[in-house]
PDB file of C-alpha atoms in Angstrom:
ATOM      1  CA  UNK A   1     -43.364 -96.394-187.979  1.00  0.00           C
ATOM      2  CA  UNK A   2     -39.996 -95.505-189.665  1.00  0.00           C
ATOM      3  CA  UNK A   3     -37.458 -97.516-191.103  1.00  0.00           C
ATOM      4  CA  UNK A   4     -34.860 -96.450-190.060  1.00  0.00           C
ATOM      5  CA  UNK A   5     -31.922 -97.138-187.759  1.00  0.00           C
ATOM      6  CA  UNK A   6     -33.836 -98.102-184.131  1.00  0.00           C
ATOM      7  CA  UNK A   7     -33.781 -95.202-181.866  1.00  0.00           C
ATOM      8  CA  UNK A   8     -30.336 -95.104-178.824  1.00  0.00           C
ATOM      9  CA  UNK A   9     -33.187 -95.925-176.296  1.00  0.00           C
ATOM     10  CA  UNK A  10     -34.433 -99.044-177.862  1.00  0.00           C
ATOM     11  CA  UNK A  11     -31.252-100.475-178.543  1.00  0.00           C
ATOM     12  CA  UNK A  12     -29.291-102.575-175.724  1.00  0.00           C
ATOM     13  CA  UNK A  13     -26.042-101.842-175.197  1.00  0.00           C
ATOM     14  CA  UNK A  14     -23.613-104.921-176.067  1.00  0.00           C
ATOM     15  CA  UNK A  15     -21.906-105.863-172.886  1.00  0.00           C
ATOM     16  CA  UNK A  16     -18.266-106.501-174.321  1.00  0.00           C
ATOM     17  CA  UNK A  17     -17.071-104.384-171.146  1.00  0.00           C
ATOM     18  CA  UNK A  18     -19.030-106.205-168.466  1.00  0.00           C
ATOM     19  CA  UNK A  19     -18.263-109.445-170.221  1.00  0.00           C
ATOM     20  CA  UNK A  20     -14.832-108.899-170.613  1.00  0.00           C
ATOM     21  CA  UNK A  21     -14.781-107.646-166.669  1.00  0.00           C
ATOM     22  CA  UNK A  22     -16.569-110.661-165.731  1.00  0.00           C
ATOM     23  CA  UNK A  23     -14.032-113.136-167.403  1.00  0.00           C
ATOM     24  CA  UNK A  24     -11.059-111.281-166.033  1.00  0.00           C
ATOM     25  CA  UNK A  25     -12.254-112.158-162.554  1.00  0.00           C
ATOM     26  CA  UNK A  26     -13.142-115.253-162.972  1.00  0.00           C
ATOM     27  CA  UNK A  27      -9.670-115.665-164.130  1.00  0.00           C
ATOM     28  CA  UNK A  28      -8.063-113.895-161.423  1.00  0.00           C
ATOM     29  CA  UNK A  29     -10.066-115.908-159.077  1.00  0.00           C
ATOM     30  CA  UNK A  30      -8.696-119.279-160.515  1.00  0.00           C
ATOM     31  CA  UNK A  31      -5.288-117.794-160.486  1.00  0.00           C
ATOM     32  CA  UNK A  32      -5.640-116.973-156.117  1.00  0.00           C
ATOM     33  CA  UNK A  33      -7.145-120.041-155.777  1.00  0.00           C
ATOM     34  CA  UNK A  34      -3.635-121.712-157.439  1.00  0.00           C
ATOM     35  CA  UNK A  35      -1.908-118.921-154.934  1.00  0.00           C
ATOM     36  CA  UNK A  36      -3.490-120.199-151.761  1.00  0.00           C
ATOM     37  CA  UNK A  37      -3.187-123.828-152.715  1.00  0.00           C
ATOM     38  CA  UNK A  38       0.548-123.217-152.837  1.00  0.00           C
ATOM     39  CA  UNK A  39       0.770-120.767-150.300  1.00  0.00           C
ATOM     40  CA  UNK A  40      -1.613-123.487-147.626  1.00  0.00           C
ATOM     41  CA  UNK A  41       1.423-126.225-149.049  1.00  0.00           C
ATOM     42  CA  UNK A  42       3.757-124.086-147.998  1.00  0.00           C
ATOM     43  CA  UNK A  43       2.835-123.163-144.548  1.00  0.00           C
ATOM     44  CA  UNK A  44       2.388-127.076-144.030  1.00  0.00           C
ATOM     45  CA  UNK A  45       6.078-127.545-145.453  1.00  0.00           C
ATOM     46  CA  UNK A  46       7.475-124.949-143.330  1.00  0.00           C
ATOM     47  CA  UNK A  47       5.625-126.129-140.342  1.00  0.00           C
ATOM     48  CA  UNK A  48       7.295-129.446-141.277  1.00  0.00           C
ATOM     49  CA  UNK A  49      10.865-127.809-141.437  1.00  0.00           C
ATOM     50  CA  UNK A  50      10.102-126.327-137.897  1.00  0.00           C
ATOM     51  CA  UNK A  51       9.157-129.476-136.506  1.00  0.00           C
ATOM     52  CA  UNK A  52      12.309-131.475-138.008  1.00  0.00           C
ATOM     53  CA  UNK A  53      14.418-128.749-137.092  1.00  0.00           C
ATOM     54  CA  UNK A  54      15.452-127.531-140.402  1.00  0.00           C
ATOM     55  CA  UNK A  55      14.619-124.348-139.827  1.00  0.00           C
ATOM     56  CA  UNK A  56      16.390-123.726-136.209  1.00  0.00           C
ATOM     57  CA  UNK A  57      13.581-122.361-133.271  1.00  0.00           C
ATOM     58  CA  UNK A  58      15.661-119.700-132.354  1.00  0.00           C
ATOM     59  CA  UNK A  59      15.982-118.262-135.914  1.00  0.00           C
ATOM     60  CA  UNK A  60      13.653-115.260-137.253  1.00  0.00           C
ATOM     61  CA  UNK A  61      12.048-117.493-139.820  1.00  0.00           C
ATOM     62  CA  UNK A  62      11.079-120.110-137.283  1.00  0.00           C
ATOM     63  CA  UNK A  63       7.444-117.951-136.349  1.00  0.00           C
ATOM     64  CA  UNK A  64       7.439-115.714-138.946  1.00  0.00           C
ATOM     65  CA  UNK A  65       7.057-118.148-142.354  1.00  0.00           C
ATOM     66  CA  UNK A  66       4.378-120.183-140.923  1.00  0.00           C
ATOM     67  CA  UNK A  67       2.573-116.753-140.032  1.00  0.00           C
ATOM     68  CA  UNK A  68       3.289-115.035-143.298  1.00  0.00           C
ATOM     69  CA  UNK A  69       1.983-117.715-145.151  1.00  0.00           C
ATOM     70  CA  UNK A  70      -0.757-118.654-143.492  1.00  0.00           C
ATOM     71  CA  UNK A  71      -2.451-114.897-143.880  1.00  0.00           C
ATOM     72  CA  UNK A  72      -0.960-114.803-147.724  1.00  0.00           C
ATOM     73  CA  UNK A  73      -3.207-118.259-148.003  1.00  0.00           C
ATOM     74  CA  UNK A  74      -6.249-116.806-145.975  1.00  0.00           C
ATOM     75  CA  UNK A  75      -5.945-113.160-148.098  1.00  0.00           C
ATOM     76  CA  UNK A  76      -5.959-115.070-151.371  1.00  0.00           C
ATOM     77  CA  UNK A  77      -9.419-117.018-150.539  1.00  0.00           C
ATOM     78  CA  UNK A  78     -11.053-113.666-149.851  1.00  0.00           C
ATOM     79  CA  UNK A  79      -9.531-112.318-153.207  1.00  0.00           C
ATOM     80  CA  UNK A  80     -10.611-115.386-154.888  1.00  0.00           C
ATOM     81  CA  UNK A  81     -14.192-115.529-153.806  1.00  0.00           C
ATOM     82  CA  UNK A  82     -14.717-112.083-154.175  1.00  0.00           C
ATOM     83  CA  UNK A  83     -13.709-112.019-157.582  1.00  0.00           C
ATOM     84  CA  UNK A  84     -14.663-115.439-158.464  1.00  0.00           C
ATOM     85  CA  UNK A  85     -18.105-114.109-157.063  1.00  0.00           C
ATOM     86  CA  UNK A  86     -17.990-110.663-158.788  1.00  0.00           C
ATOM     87  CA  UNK A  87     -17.330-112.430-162.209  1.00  0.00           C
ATOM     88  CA  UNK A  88     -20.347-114.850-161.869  1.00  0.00           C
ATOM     89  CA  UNK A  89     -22.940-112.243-160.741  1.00  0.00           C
ATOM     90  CA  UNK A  90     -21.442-109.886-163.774  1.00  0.00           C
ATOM     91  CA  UNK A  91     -22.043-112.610-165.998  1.00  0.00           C
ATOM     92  CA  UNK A  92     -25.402-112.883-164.929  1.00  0.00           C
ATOM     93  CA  UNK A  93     -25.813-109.080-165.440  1.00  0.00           C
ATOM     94  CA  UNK A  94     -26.406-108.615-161.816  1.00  0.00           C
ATOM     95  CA  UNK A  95     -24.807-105.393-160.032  1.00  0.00           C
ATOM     96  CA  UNK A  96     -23.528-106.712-156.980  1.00  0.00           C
ATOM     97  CA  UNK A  97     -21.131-108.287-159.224  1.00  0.00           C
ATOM     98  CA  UNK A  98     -19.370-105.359-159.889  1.00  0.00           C
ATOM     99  CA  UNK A  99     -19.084-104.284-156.723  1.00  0.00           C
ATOM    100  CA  UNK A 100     -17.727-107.819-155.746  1.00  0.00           C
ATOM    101  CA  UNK A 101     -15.305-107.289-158.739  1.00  0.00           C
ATOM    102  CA  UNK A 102     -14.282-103.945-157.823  1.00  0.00           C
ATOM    103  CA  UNK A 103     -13.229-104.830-154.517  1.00  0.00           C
ATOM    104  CA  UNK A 104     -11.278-107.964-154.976  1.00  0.00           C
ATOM    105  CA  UNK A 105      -9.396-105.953-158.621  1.00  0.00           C
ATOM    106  CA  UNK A 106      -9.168-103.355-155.714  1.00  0.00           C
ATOM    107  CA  UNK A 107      -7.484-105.545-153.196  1.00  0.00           C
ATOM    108  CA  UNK A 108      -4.928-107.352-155.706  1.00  0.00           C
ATOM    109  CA  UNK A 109      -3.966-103.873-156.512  1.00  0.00           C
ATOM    110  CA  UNK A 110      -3.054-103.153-153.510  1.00  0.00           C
ATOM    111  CA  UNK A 111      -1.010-106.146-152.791  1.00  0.00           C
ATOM    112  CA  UNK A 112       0.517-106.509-156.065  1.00  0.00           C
ATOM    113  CA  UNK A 113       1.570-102.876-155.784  1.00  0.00           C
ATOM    114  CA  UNK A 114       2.980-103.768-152.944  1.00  0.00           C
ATOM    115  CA  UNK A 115       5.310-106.891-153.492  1.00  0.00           C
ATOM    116  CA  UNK A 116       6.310-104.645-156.265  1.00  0.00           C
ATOM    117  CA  UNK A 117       7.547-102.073-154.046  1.00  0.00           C
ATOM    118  CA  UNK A 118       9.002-104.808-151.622  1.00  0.00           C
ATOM    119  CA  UNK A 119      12.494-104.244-154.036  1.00  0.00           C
ATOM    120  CA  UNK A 120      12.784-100.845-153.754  1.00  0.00           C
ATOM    121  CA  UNK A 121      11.825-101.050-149.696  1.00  0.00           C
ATOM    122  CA  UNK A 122      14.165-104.422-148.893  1.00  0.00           C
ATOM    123  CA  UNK A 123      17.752-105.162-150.451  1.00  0.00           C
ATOM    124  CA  UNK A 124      16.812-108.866-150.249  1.00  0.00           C
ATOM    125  CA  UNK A 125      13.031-110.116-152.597  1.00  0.00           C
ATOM    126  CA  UNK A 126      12.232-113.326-152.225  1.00  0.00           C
ATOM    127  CA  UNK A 127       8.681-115.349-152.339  1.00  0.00           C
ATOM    128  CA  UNK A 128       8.667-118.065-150.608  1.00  0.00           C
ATOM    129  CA  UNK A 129      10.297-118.690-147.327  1.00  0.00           C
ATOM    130  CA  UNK A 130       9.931-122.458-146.849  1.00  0.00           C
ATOM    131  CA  UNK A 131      12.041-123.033-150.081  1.00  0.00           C
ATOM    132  CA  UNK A 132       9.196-125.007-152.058  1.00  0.00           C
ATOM    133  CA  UNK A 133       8.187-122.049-154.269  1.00  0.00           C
ATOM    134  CA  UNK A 134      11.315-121.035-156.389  1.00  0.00           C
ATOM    135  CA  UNK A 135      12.671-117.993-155.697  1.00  0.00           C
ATOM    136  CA  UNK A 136      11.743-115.061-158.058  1.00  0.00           C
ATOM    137  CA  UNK A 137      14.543-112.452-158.913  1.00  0.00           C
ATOM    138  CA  UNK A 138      12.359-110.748-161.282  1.00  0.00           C
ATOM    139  CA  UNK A 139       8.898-108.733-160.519  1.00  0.00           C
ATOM    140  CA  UNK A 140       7.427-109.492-163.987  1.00  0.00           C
ATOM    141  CA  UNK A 141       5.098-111.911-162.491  1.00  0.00           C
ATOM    142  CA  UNK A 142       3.373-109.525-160.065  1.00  0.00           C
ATOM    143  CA  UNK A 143       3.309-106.523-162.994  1.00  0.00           C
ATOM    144  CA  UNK A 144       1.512-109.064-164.824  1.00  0.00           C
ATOM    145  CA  UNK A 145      -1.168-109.367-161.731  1.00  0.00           C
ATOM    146  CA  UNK A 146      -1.199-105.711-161.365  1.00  0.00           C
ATOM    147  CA  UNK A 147      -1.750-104.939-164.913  1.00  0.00           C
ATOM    148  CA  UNK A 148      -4.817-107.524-165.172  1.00  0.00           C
ATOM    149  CA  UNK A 149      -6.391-106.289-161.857  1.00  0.00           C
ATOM    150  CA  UNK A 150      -6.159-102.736-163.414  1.00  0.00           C
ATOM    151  CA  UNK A 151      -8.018-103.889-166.440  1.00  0.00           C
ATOM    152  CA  UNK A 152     -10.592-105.705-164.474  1.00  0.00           C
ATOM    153  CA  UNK A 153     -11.078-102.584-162.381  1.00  0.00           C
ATOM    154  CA  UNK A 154     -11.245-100.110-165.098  1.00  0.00           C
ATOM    155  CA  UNK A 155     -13.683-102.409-166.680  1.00  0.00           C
ATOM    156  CA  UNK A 156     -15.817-102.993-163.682  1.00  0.00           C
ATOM    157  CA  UNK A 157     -16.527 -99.165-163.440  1.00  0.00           C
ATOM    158  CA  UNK A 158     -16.805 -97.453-166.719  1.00  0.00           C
ATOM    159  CA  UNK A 159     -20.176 -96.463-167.679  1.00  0.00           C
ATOM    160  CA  UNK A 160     -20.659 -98.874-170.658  1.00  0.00           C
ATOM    161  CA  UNK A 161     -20.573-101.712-167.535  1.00  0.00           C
ATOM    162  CA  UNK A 162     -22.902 -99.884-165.473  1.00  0.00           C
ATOM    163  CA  UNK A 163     -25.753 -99.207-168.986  1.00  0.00           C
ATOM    164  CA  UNK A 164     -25.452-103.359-169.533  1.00  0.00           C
ATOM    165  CA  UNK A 165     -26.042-104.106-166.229  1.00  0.00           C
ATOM    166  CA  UNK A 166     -28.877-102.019-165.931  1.00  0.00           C
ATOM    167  CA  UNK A 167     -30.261-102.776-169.447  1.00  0.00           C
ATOM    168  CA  UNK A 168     -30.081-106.598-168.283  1.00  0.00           C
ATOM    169  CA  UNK A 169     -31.728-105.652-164.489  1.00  0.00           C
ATOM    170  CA  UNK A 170     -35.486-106.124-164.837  1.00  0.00           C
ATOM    171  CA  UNK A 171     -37.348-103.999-162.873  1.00  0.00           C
ATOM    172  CA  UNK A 172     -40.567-104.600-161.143  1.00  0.00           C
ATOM    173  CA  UNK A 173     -42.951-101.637-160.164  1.00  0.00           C
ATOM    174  CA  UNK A 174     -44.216-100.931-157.060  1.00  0.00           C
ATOM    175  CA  UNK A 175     -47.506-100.907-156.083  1.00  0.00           C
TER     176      UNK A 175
END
């Protein structure tokens, strides 16, 4: 027996990257639950505009903002439960989790990235089309969405994630 410093294999790895992951998502999954709460409000309120004739049938937006918003409220309830999901299970130390995580930081990538490049593609940005959501000149927001899900991601996957996880996953032998 020495006394020394406890061997690298006896010593568990600390978990501030899977931790951190994990509360990132469940944080991003409160924040698409608020998004599809307000975008499900707004695809009533625009329905309501149709119907009172607000918005005029024969206009572009008379189809297209109940659509739009209706598959911006039904995209963030996947993104929210699979992070919401992803953060729980990583916070358990299961793997799945990360998986979940990875996918849903994945997806919110890929959609931020893509209302930010909505300027550059369109001369005219807005958010909302039914008018209840102010209108947002700036893409700050969504950089701030993109630069989180990054994080998450980058967390999810490093090795340090992967050696808690697995330091944390008992394993049963086979017989």
């Amino acid at each position: 027996m020495t006394l020394g410093h406890p061997s690298a294999a006896t010593s568990q790895p600390k978990g501030a990257s899977g931790i951190a992951a994990g509360v990132l998502a469940l944080l991003g999954g409160l924040v698409f639950l608020a998004a599809a709460a307000l975008h499900t409000i707004e695809c009533a309120y625009s329905l309501v505009l149709l119907a009172v004739g607000v918005i005029a049938p024969g206009s572009d937006l008379s189809v297209a903002a109940p659509v739009f918003l209706a598959i911006a409220a039904v995209t963030d309830l996947v993104v929210m439960a699979l992070l919401a999901s992803g953060g729980i299970l990583l916070l358990q130390r299961k793997a799945p989790g990360r998986v979940l995580t990875a996918i849903g930081a994945g997806v919110t990538l890929g959609f931020a990235g893509l209302v930010l490049l909505v300027p550059w593609i369109s001369s005219r940005f807005t958010v909302s089309y039914s008018g209840l959501t102010p209108r947002i000149g700036s893409s700050w927001p969504f950089a701030v969405v993109l630069a989180a899900a990054a994080m998450t991601l980058l967390l999810a996957l490093i090795p340090p994630t992967v050696r808690w996880l697995d330091a944390g996953t008992l394993r049963v032998p086979r017989r």
